[in-house]
Amino acid sequence: MSIEKQVDSGRRGLLVATCAAGGVAGLATAGAFVSTFQPSERAKAAGAPVELDISGIKPGEMQVFEWRGKPVWIMKRTPEQMKGLEHTASEVADPESLKPYTMDLPDYCKNKSNNRGRAGHEETLVLVGICPHLGCSPSSKFAPGAQPSLPDDWQGGFLCPCHGSTFDLAGRVFKNKPAPNNLDVPRYMYLSDTKIVIGKDEKGEAS
């Protein structure tokens, strides 16, 4: 092989190696660029909005989701449970949810029916499942009637086993209980009848 051919062959090899290295670097850069469009786990933990499918929740049932490392309760209340809220209105400490909260209560949950639901979806209850007393997570007590640690005329709701605070099916604390206020409601919005976003509403306001 002549010297010219050896030089040309060497140049081609160097050119291929350089292009390959450049291609790898380009792919790495593109990968990093694309990943910036996806919320990181740290961003989610910090409170990035969460989209949830609630199509599987039946009337009278509740599912627990996670947002900001906290349990979020989503419940579809039955007509009977909704009617029970009329009975508990006189027994809860803050029936119209006027007291300050850990989170600012969204205006759309300050409704005349005091069920803390959204127009068009009144039966659906969305709450942060943390007792405002000492941060325990209350248990669901949906069955009406007399039960241990509950009044005889119990209409269904939640019981904090740590210190006995009770909440109705709108998340409102009963009178003379350790919890200082009602359960928090995060900002949320509906994408459809079966999909909901927790942590942001239509105005772009976040919890």
Tab-separated table of C-alpha atoms in Angstrom:
chain	number	residue	atom	x	y	z
A	1	MET	CA	0.000	0.000	0.000
A	2	SER	CA	1.278	3.455	-0.915
A	3	ILE	CA	1.924	6.188	1.647
A	4	GLU	CA	-0.975	8.264	0.168
A	5	LYS	CA	-3.430	5.377	0.661
A	6	GLN	CA	-2.233	4.826	4.231
A	7	VAL	CA	-2.774	8.527	4.992
A	8	ASP	CA	-6.243	8.516	3.396
A	9	SER	CA	-7.190	5.380	5.319
A	10	GLY	CA	-5.985	6.921	8.565
A	11	ARG	CA	-7.919	10.116	7.895
A	12	ARG	CA	-11.108	8.173	7.197
A	13	GLY	CA	-10.710	6.232	10.433
A	14	LEU	CA	-10.173	9.430	12.404
A	15	LEU	CA	-13.187	11.043	10.714
A	16	VAL	CA	-15.447	8.052	11.545
A	17	ALA	CA	-14.277	8.028	15.164
A	18	THR	CA	-14.849	11.771	15.490
A	19	CYS	CA	-18.357	11.556	14.020
A	20	ALA	CA	-19.240	8.614	16.258
A	21	ALA	CA	-18.062	10.477	19.346
A	22	GLY	CA	-19.991	13.529	18.256
A	23	GLY	CA	-23.116	11.449	17.695
A	24	VAL	CA	-22.926	9.942	21.192
A	25	ALA	CA	-22.454	13.386	22.705
A	26	GLY	CA	-25.374	14.669	20.658
A	27	LEU	CA	-27.633	11.863	21.833
A	28	ALA	CA	-26.605	12.478	25.422
A	29	THR	CA	-27.387	16.170	25.055
A	30	ALA	CA	-30.723	15.431	23.397
A	31	GLY	CA	-31.603	12.985	26.184
A	32	ALA	CA	-30.859	15.583	28.830
A	33	PHE	CA	-32.890	18.163	26.916
A	34	VAL	CA	-35.928	15.890	26.580
A	35	SER	CA	-35.796	14.907	30.250
A	36	THR	CA	-36.273	18.530	31.250
A	37	PHE	CA	-39.857	18.296	29.960
A	38	GLN	CA	-40.711	15.512	32.389
A	39	PRO	CA	-41.398	16.354	36.077
A	40	SER	CA	-38.756	14.818	38.298
A	41	GLU	CA	-39.572	12.843	41.429
A	42	ARG	CA	-38.280	15.812	43.411
A	43	ALA	CA	-40.710	18.113	41.583
A	44	LYS	CA	-43.587	15.744	42.271
A	45	ALA	CA	-42.662	15.581	45.953
A	46	ALA	CA	-42.505	19.365	46.057
A	47	GLY	CA	-46.124	19.574	44.966
A	48	ALA	CA	-46.392	19.204	41.195
A	49	PRO	CA	-50.041	18.673	40.142
A	50	VAL	CA	-51.140	15.044	39.912
A	51	GLU	CA	-53.655	13.728	37.383
A	52	LEU	CA	-55.891	10.947	38.708
A	53	ASP	CA	-58.390	8.532	37.189
A	54	ILE	CA	-61.449	8.300	39.453
A	55	SER	CA	-63.608	6.191	37.134
A	56	GLY	CA	-63.287	3.178	39.430
A	57	ILE	CA	-64.769	4.869	42.503
A	58	LYS	CA	-68.350	3.717	43.088
A	59	PRO	CA	-70.995	5.566	45.138
A	60	GLY	CA	-70.273	5.110	48.830
A	61	GLU	CA	-66.616	4.258	48.181
A	62	MET	CA	-63.381	6.165	48.672
A	63	GLN	CA	-59.901	5.787	47.220
A	64	VAL	CA	-56.662	7.120	48.658
A	65	PHE	CA	-54.084	8.776	46.408
A	66	GLU	CA	-50.751	10.454	47.138
A	67	TRP	CA	-49.899	14.100	46.557
A	68	ARG	CA	-46.981	15.977	48.134
A	69	GLY	CA	-46.348	12.845	50.171
A	70	LYS	CA	-49.786	13.214	51.775
A	71	PRO	CA	-52.884	11.026	51.476
A	72	VAL	CA	-55.647	12.566	49.366
A	73	TRP	CA	-59.094	11.092	49.825
A	74	ILE	CA	-61.555	11.070	46.935
A	75	MET	CA	-65.010	9.794	47.778
A	76	LYS	CA	-68.280	9.582	45.856
A	77	ARG	CA	-71.064	10.130	48.352
A	78	THR	CA	-74.475	8.508	47.973
A	79	PRO	CA	-77.711	10.556	48.053
A	80	GLU	CA	-78.316	9.253	51.575
A	81	GLN	CA	-74.858	10.389	52.677
A	82	MET	CA	-75.409	13.802	51.147
A	83	LYS	CA	-78.689	14.128	53.019
A	84	GLY	CA	-76.912	13.218	56.259
A	85	LEU	CA	-74.865	16.423	55.944
A	86	GLU	CA	-78.026	18.398	56.696
A	87	HIS	CA	-78.215	16.596	60.029
A	88	THR	CA	-74.561	17.147	60.952
A	89	ALA	CA	-74.550	20.852	60.033
A	90	SER	CA	-75.727	21.797	63.538
A	91	GLU	CA	-73.237	19.463	65.218
A	92	VAL	CA	-69.980	20.511	63.596
A	93	ALA	CA	-67.798	23.336	64.899
A	94	ASP	CA	-67.415	25.234	61.618
A	95	PRO	CA	-70.284	24.288	59.273
A	96	GLU	CA	-69.492	26.967	56.679
A	97	SER	CA	-65.707	26.405	56.775
A	98	LEU	CA	-64.899	29.983	57.797
A	99	LYS	CA	-61.915	29.328	60.078
A	100	PRO	CA	-58.310	29.506	58.802
A	101	TYR	CA	-56.817	26.277	57.471
A	102	THR	CA	-53.386	24.840	56.805
A	103	MET	CA	-54.269	25.426	53.145
A	104	ASP	CA	-56.466	28.213	51.811
A	105	LEU	CA	-59.903	26.737	51.188
A	106	PRO	CA	-60.815	27.149	47.494
A	107	ASP	CA	-63.811	29.431	46.913
A	108	TYR	CA	-65.612	26.713	44.960
A	109	CYS	CA	-65.754	24.621	48.141
A	110	LYS	CA	-67.473	27.403	50.087
A	111	ASN	CA	-70.967	26.540	48.895
A	112	LYS	CA	-74.442	27.036	50.315
A	113	SER	CA	-75.012	23.331	50.736
A	114	ASN	CA	-71.866	23.109	52.889
A	115	ASN	CA	-70.869	19.812	51.274
A	116	ARG	CA	-67.469	21.180	50.179
A	117	GLY	CA	-67.845	19.741	46.685
A	118	ARG	CA	-67.721	21.376	43.265
A	119	ALA	CA	-70.701	22.456	41.199
A	120	GLY	CA	-71.716	19.640	38.908
A	121	HIS	CA	-69.809	17.141	41.033
A	122	GLU	CA	-71.383	17.785	44.431
A	123	GLU	CA	-71.302	14.123	45.381
A	124	THR	CA	-67.509	13.898	45.002
A	125	LEU	CA	-65.505	14.805	48.085
A	126	VAL	CA	-61.795	15.663	47.865
A	127	LEU	CA	-59.842	15.991	51.120
A	128	VAL	CA	-56.307	15.846	52.477
A	129	GLY	CA	-56.543	12.907	54.876
A	130	ILE	CA	-54.516	14.397	57.727
A	131	CYS	CA	-56.029	15.459	61.040
A	132	PRO	CA	-55.171	19.129	61.761
A	133	HIS	CA	-54.631	18.315	65.429
A	134	LEU	CA	-51.341	16.387	65.444
A	135	GLY	CA	-51.067	15.075	61.888
A	136	CYS	CA	-52.603	11.627	62.306
A	137	SER	CA	-54.587	10.026	59.483
A	138	PRO	CA	-58.254	9.449	60.437
A	139	SER	CA	-60.043	6.191	59.698
A	140	SER	CA	-63.156	5.941	57.544
A	141	LYS	CA	-66.352	5.181	59.423
A	142	PHE	CA	-68.960	5.303	56.671
A	143	ALA	CA	-71.585	3.040	58.225
A	144	PRO	CA	-74.277	5.044	60.051
A	145	GLY	CA	-75.512	4.249	63.550
A	146	ALA	CA	-74.035	3.699	67.006
A	147	GLN	CA	-70.479	2.346	67.115
A	148	PRO	CA	-67.581	2.418	69.610
A	149	SER	CA	-66.174	5.950	70.058
A	150	LEU	CA	-69.008	7.369	67.930
A	151	PRO	CA	-72.380	8.946	68.791
A	152	ASP	CA	-75.608	6.964	68.514
A	153	ASP	CA	-76.876	9.205	65.709
A	154	TRP	CA	-73.697	8.857	63.663
A	155	GLN	CA	-74.330	9.679	59.985
A	156	GLY	CA	-71.025	8.428	58.644
A	157	GLY	CA	-67.662	10.162	58.465
A	158	PHE	CA	-64.136	9.865	59.811
A	159	LEU	CA	-62.614	9.125	63.222
A	160	CYS	CA	-59.073	10.040	64.258
A	161	PRO	CA	-58.063	7.139	66.536
A	162	CYS	CA	-55.221	9.068	68.154
A	163	HIS	CA	-57.260	11.646	70.092
A	164	GLY	CA	-60.874	11.055	69.121
A	165	SER	CA	-61.598	13.881	66.685
A	166	THR	CA	-64.544	13.091	64.436
A	167	PHE	CA	-65.395	14.557	61.025
A	168	ASP	CA	-68.538	14.322	58.923
A	169	LEU	CA	-68.688	13.337	55.261
A	170	ALA	CA	-67.779	16.890	54.257
A	171	GLY	CA	-64.596	16.705	56.359
A	172	ARG	CA	-65.992	19.091	59.000
A	173	VAL	CA	-64.875	18.524	62.585
A	174	PHE	CA	-67.518	18.005	65.246
A	175	LYS	CA	-67.813	20.345	68.219
A	176	ASN	CA	-65.679	19.910	71.345
A	177	LYS	CA	-63.005	17.837	69.635
A	178	PRO	CA	-59.190	18.301	69.748
A	179	ALA	CA	-58.870	19.128	66.033
A	180	PRO	CA	-58.918	22.942	65.670
A	181	ASN	CA	-60.509	23.033	62.213
A	182	ASN	CA	-61.946	21.048	59.337
A	183	LEU	CA	-59.916	18.806	57.042
A	184	ASP	CA	-58.102	20.605	54.243
A	185	VAL	CA	-59.335	20.660	50.662
A	186	PRO	CA	-56.578	20.964	48.030
A	187	ARG	CA	-57.100	22.974	44.863
A	188	TYR	CA	-58.321	20.699	42.113
A	189	MET	CA	-60.096	20.655	38.779
A	190	TYR	CA	-61.863	18.206	36.503
A	191	LEU	CA	-60.454	17.291	33.098
A	192	SER	CA	-63.522	15.108	32.521
A	193	ASP	CA	-66.103	13.275	34.597
A	194	THR	CA	-63.528	10.572	35.300
A	195	LYS	CA	-60.241	12.494	35.486
A	196	ILE	CA	-59.214	15.036	38.078
A	197	VAL	CA	-56.078	17.092	38.714
A	198	ILE	CA	-54.978	17.620	42.315
A	199	GLY	CA	-52.820	20.638	43.117
A	200	LYS	CA	-54.088	23.124	40.511
A	201	ASP	CA	-57.377	24.627	39.389
A	202	GLU	CA	-58.742	26.303	36.257
A	203	LYS	CA	-57.305	29.686	37.258
A	204	GLY	CA	-53.819	28.201	37.424
A	205	GLU	CA	-53.764	28.648	41.179
A	206	ALA	CA	-51.942	25.937	43.089
A	207	SER	CA	-52.345	24.707	46.647
